[in-house]
């Protein structure tokens, strides 16, 4: 596996683990700092999705979110918007649209809004790169 992809997977795992911890680990910040700014923006906003979507009380707290599943998000400086994200909650994947604005270093989320879409049928998971 290429080193950049390995680092990305480690960051995605670390982001998921730190959700319950509530505070960013300095090692996580250092790892995120090694990513290119656009990837860092997406990773930080994916974490925001996990944190925010779980608070609406309609679904179990998500354990994973990806901003670029169905369609790629649009990057505008420190903001990313998308209508093709997906999150996993209770073993099922759901579509979501969102807008996420971060600090200039793309390490802190300043605002995050979202709208939950339909459940994604399991038959579509391979097409979108989703998993159990």
PDB file of C-alpha atoms in Angstrom:
ATOM      1  CA  UNK A   1       0.000   0.000   0.000  1.00  0.00           C
ATOM      2  CA  UNK A   2       1.442   3.449  -0.895  1.00  0.00           C
ATOM      3  CA  UNK A   3       2.595   5.467   2.150  1.00  0.00           C
ATOM      4  CA  UNK A   4       0.109   8.297   1.491  1.00  0.00           C
ATOM      5  CA  UNK A   5      -2.797   5.858   1.385  1.00  0.00           C
ATOM      6  CA  UNK A   6      -1.577   4.185   4.584  1.00  0.00           C
ATOM      7  CA  UNK A   7      -1.379   7.562   6.312  1.00  0.00           C
ATOM      8  CA  UNK A   8      -4.882   8.425   5.109  1.00  0.00           C
ATOM      9  CA  UNK A   9      -6.265   5.162   6.490  1.00  0.00           C
ATOM     10  CA  UNK A  10      -4.487   5.729   9.804  1.00  0.00           C
ATOM     11  CA  UNK A  11      -5.919   9.259   9.987  1.00  0.00           C
ATOM     12  CA  UNK A  12      -9.418   8.013   9.178  1.00  0.00           C
ATOM     13  CA  UNK A  13      -9.131   5.428  11.947  1.00  0.00           C
ATOM     14  CA  UNK A  14      -7.691   7.956  14.378  1.00  0.00           C
ATOM     15  CA  UNK A  15     -10.450  10.423  13.577  1.00  0.00           C
ATOM     16  CA  UNK A  16     -13.047   7.771  14.333  1.00  0.00           C
ATOM     17  CA  UNK A  17     -11.332   6.785  17.591  1.00  0.00           C
ATOM     18  CA  UNK A  18     -10.965  10.366  18.825  1.00  0.00           C
ATOM     19  CA  UNK A  19     -14.669  11.067  18.364  1.00  0.00           C
ATOM     20  CA  UNK A  20     -15.438   9.487  21.721  1.00  0.00           C
ATOM     21  CA  UNK A  21     -12.408  11.042  23.361  1.00  0.00           C
ATOM     22  CA  UNK A  22     -13.702  14.510  22.573  1.00  0.00           C
ATOM     23  CA  UNK A  23     -10.263  16.081  22.166  1.00  0.00           C
ATOM     24  CA  UNK A  24      -7.694  15.892  19.424  1.00  0.00           C
ATOM     25  CA  UNK A  25      -4.575  13.925  20.225  1.00  0.00           C
ATOM     26  CA  UNK A  26      -1.353  15.774  19.312  1.00  0.00           C
ATOM     27  CA  UNK A  27      -0.342  12.731  17.221  1.00  0.00           C
ATOM     28  CA  UNK A  28      -3.567  13.060  15.248  1.00  0.00           C
ATOM     29  CA  UNK A  29      -2.891  16.743  14.602  1.00  0.00           C
ATOM     30  CA  UNK A  30       0.641  15.871  13.461  1.00  0.00           C
ATOM     31  CA  UNK A  31      -0.716  13.167  11.123  1.00  0.00           C
ATOM     32  CA  UNK A  32      -3.317  15.501   9.676  1.00  0.00           C
ATOM     33  CA  UNK A  33      -0.596  18.091   9.106  1.00  0.00           C
ATOM     34  CA  UNK A  34       1.142  15.641   6.747  1.00  0.00           C
ATOM     35  CA  UNK A  35      -1.889  15.448   4.460  1.00  0.00           C
ATOM     36  CA  UNK A  36      -2.378  17.809   1.570  1.00  0.00           C
ATOM     37  CA  UNK A  37      -4.758  20.661   2.527  1.00  0.00           C
ATOM     38  CA  UNK A  38      -7.728  19.387   0.488  1.00  0.00           C
ATOM     39  CA  UNK A  39      -7.533  15.882   1.944  1.00  0.00           C
ATOM     40  CA  UNK A  40      -7.141  17.347   5.443  1.00  0.00           C
ATOM     41  CA  UNK A  41     -10.257  19.481   4.868  1.00  0.00           C
ATOM     42  CA  UNK A  42     -12.262  16.393   3.877  1.00  0.00           C
ATOM     43  CA  UNK A  43     -10.975  14.309   6.803  1.00  0.00           C
ATOM     44  CA  UNK A  44     -11.760  16.982   9.399  1.00  0.00           C
ATOM     45  CA  UNK A  45     -15.222  17.504   7.924  1.00  0.00           C
ATOM     46  CA  UNK A  46     -15.846  13.736   7.894  1.00  0.00           C
ATOM     47  CA  UNK A  47     -15.156  13.766  11.638  1.00  0.00           C
ATOM     48  CA  UNK A  48     -17.561  16.696  12.033  1.00  0.00           C
ATOM     49  CA  UNK A  49     -20.222  14.634  10.252  1.00  0.00           C
ATOM     50  CA  UNK A  50     -19.757  11.763  12.707  1.00  0.00           C
ATOM     51  CA  UNK A  51     -19.959  14.168  15.643  1.00  0.00           C
ATOM     52  CA  UNK A  52     -22.943  16.219  14.471  1.00  0.00           C
ATOM     53  CA  UNK A  53     -25.188  13.646  12.796  1.00  0.00           C
ATOM     54  CA  UNK A  54     -25.245  11.495  15.918  1.00  0.00           C
ATOM     55  CA  UNK A  55     -26.750  14.301  17.983  1.00  0.00           C
ATOM     56  CA  UNK A  56     -30.094  14.528  16.154  1.00  0.00           C
ATOM     57  CA  UNK A  57     -31.523  11.530  18.031  1.00  0.00           C
ATOM     58  CA  UNK A  58     -33.091   9.976  14.917  1.00  0.00           C
ATOM     59  CA  UNK A  59     -30.332   7.450  14.235  1.00  0.00           C
ATOM     60  CA  UNK A  60     -27.631   5.777  16.303  1.00  0.00           C
ATOM     61  CA  UNK A  61     -24.405   7.775  16.372  1.00  0.00           C
ATOM     62  CA  UNK A  62     -22.490   7.176  13.128  1.00  0.00           C
ATOM     63  CA  UNK A  63     -19.180   5.380  13.328  1.00  0.00           C
ATOM     64  CA  UNK A  64     -17.954   6.423   9.884  1.00  0.00           C
ATOM     65  CA  UNK A  65     -18.559   9.223   7.377  1.00  0.00           C
ATOM     66  CA  UNK A  66     -17.153   9.912   3.934  1.00  0.00           C
ATOM     67  CA  UNK A  67     -17.729  13.183   2.124  1.00  0.00           C
ATOM     68  CA  UNK A  68     -16.964  11.864  -1.358  1.00  0.00           C
ATOM     69  CA  UNK A  69     -18.933   8.652  -1.850  1.00  0.00           C
ATOM     70  CA  UNK A  70     -21.655   9.300  -4.421  1.00  0.00           C
ATOM     71  CA  UNK A  71     -20.291  12.528  -5.919  1.00  0.00           C
ATOM     72  CA  UNK A  72     -17.135  14.506  -5.152  1.00  0.00           C
ATOM     73  CA  UNK A  73     -17.564  17.514  -2.869  1.00  0.00           C
ATOM     74  CA  UNK A  74     -16.834  21.067  -4.017  1.00  0.00           C
ATOM     75  CA  UNK A  75     -13.922  22.845  -2.360  1.00  0.00           C
ATOM     76  CA  UNK A  76     -14.035  26.621  -1.903  1.00  0.00           C
ATOM     77  CA  UNK A  77     -10.975  27.692   0.093  1.00  0.00           C
ATOM     78  CA  UNK A  78     -11.678  26.687   3.698  1.00  0.00           C
ATOM     79  CA  UNK A  79     -15.176  25.417   2.894  1.00  0.00           C
ATOM     80  CA  UNK A  80     -16.332  22.145   1.421  1.00  0.00           C
ATOM     81  CA  UNK A  81     -19.874  21.416   0.214  1.00  0.00           C
ATOM     82  CA  UNK A  82     -21.301  18.177  -1.027  1.00  0.00           C
ATOM     83  CA  UNK A  83     -24.463  16.336  -1.827  1.00  0.00           C
ATOM     84  CA  UNK A  84     -22.875  12.920  -2.244  1.00  0.00           C
ATOM     85  CA  UNK A  85     -21.566  12.007   1.190  1.00  0.00           C
ATOM     86  CA  UNK A  86     -22.428   8.881   3.138  1.00  0.00           C
ATOM     87  CA  UNK A  87     -22.320   7.897   6.795  1.00  0.00           C
ATOM     88  CA  UNK A  88     -22.693   4.537   8.524  1.00  0.00           C
ATOM     89  CA  UNK A  89     -25.086   4.308  11.452  1.00  0.00           C
ATOM     90  CA  UNK A  90     -26.340   1.109  13.037  1.00  0.00           C
ATOM     91  CA  UNK A  91     -24.662  -0.966  10.323  1.00  0.00           C
ATOM     92  CA  UNK A  92     -26.484   0.862   7.510  1.00  0.00           C
ATOM     93  CA  UNK A  93     -25.208   3.570   5.173  1.00  0.00           C
ATOM     94  CA  UNK A  94     -27.155   6.770   4.541  1.00  0.00           C
ATOM     95  CA  UNK A  95     -26.611   9.554   2.047  1.00  0.00           C
ATOM     96  CA  UNK A  96     -26.099  13.069   3.330  1.00  0.00           C
ATOM     97  CA  UNK A  97     -25.443  16.536   2.006  1.00  0.00           C
ATOM     98  CA  UNK A  98     -23.395  19.043   3.953  1.00  0.00           C
ATOM     99  CA  UNK A  99     -21.489  22.289   4.158  1.00  0.00           C
ATOM    100  CA  UNK A 100     -18.394  22.477   6.345  1.00  0.00           C
ATOM    101  CA  UNK A 101     -16.193  25.504   7.013  1.00  0.00           C
ATOM    102  CA  UNK A 102     -12.841  25.161   8.751  1.00  0.00           C
ATOM    103  CA  UNK A 103     -10.004  27.318   9.997  1.00  0.00           C
ATOM    104  CA  UNK A 104      -7.390  28.242   7.355  1.00  0.00           C
ATOM    105  CA  UNK A 105      -5.150  25.341   8.457  1.00  0.00           C
ATOM    106  CA  UNK A 106      -8.129  22.950   8.009  1.00  0.00           C
ATOM    107  CA  UNK A 107      -7.727  21.560  11.522  1.00  0.00           C
ATOM    108  CA  UNK A 108     -10.739  23.132  13.279  1.00  0.00           C
ATOM    109  CA  UNK A 109     -14.348  23.059  12.108  1.00  0.00           C
ATOM    110  CA  UNK A 110     -15.972  26.483  12.430  1.00  0.00           C
ATOM    111  CA  UNK A 111     -19.401  25.511  11.103  1.00  0.00           C
ATOM    112  CA  UNK A 112     -21.079  22.338   9.888  1.00  0.00           C
ATOM    113  CA  UNK A 113     -24.594  21.932   8.495  1.00  0.00           C
ATOM    114  CA  UNK A 114     -26.073  18.795   7.003  1.00  0.00           C
ATOM    115  CA  UNK A 115     -29.182  17.093   5.702  1.00  0.00           C
ATOM    116  CA  UNK A 116     -29.703  13.344   5.982  1.00  0.00           C
ATOM    117  CA  UNK A 117     -30.824  11.603   2.818  1.00  0.00           C
ATOM    118  CA  UNK A 118     -32.091   8.136   2.038  1.00  0.00           C
ATOM    119  CA  UNK A 119     -30.630   4.866   3.217  1.00  0.00           C
ATOM    120  CA  UNK A 120     -28.229   3.516   0.577  1.00  0.00           C
ATOM    121  CA  UNK A 121     -29.272   0.009  -0.540  1.00  0.00           C
ATOM    122  CA  UNK A 122     -26.681  -2.659   0.206  1.00  0.00           C
ATOM    123  CA  UNK A 123     -26.647  -3.528  -3.504  1.00  0.00           C
ATOM    124  CA  UNK A 124     -25.049  -0.094  -4.146  1.00  0.00           C
ATOM    125  CA  UNK A 125     -22.322  -0.426  -1.484  1.00  0.00           C
ATOM    126  CA  UNK A 126     -19.705  -2.025  -3.799  1.00  0.00           C
ATOM    127  CA  UNK A 127     -20.283   0.700  -6.409  1.00  0.00           C
ATOM    128  CA  UNK A 128     -19.676   3.412  -3.808  1.00  0.00           C
ATOM    129  CA  UNK A 129     -16.814   1.663  -1.994  1.00  0.00           C
ATOM    130  CA  UNK A 130     -18.847   1.135   1.186  1.00  0.00           C
ATOM    131  CA  UNK A 131     -18.491  -1.823   3.540  1.00  0.00           C
ATOM    132  CA  UNK A 132     -20.141  -3.631   6.469  1.00  0.00           C
TER     133      UNK A 132
END
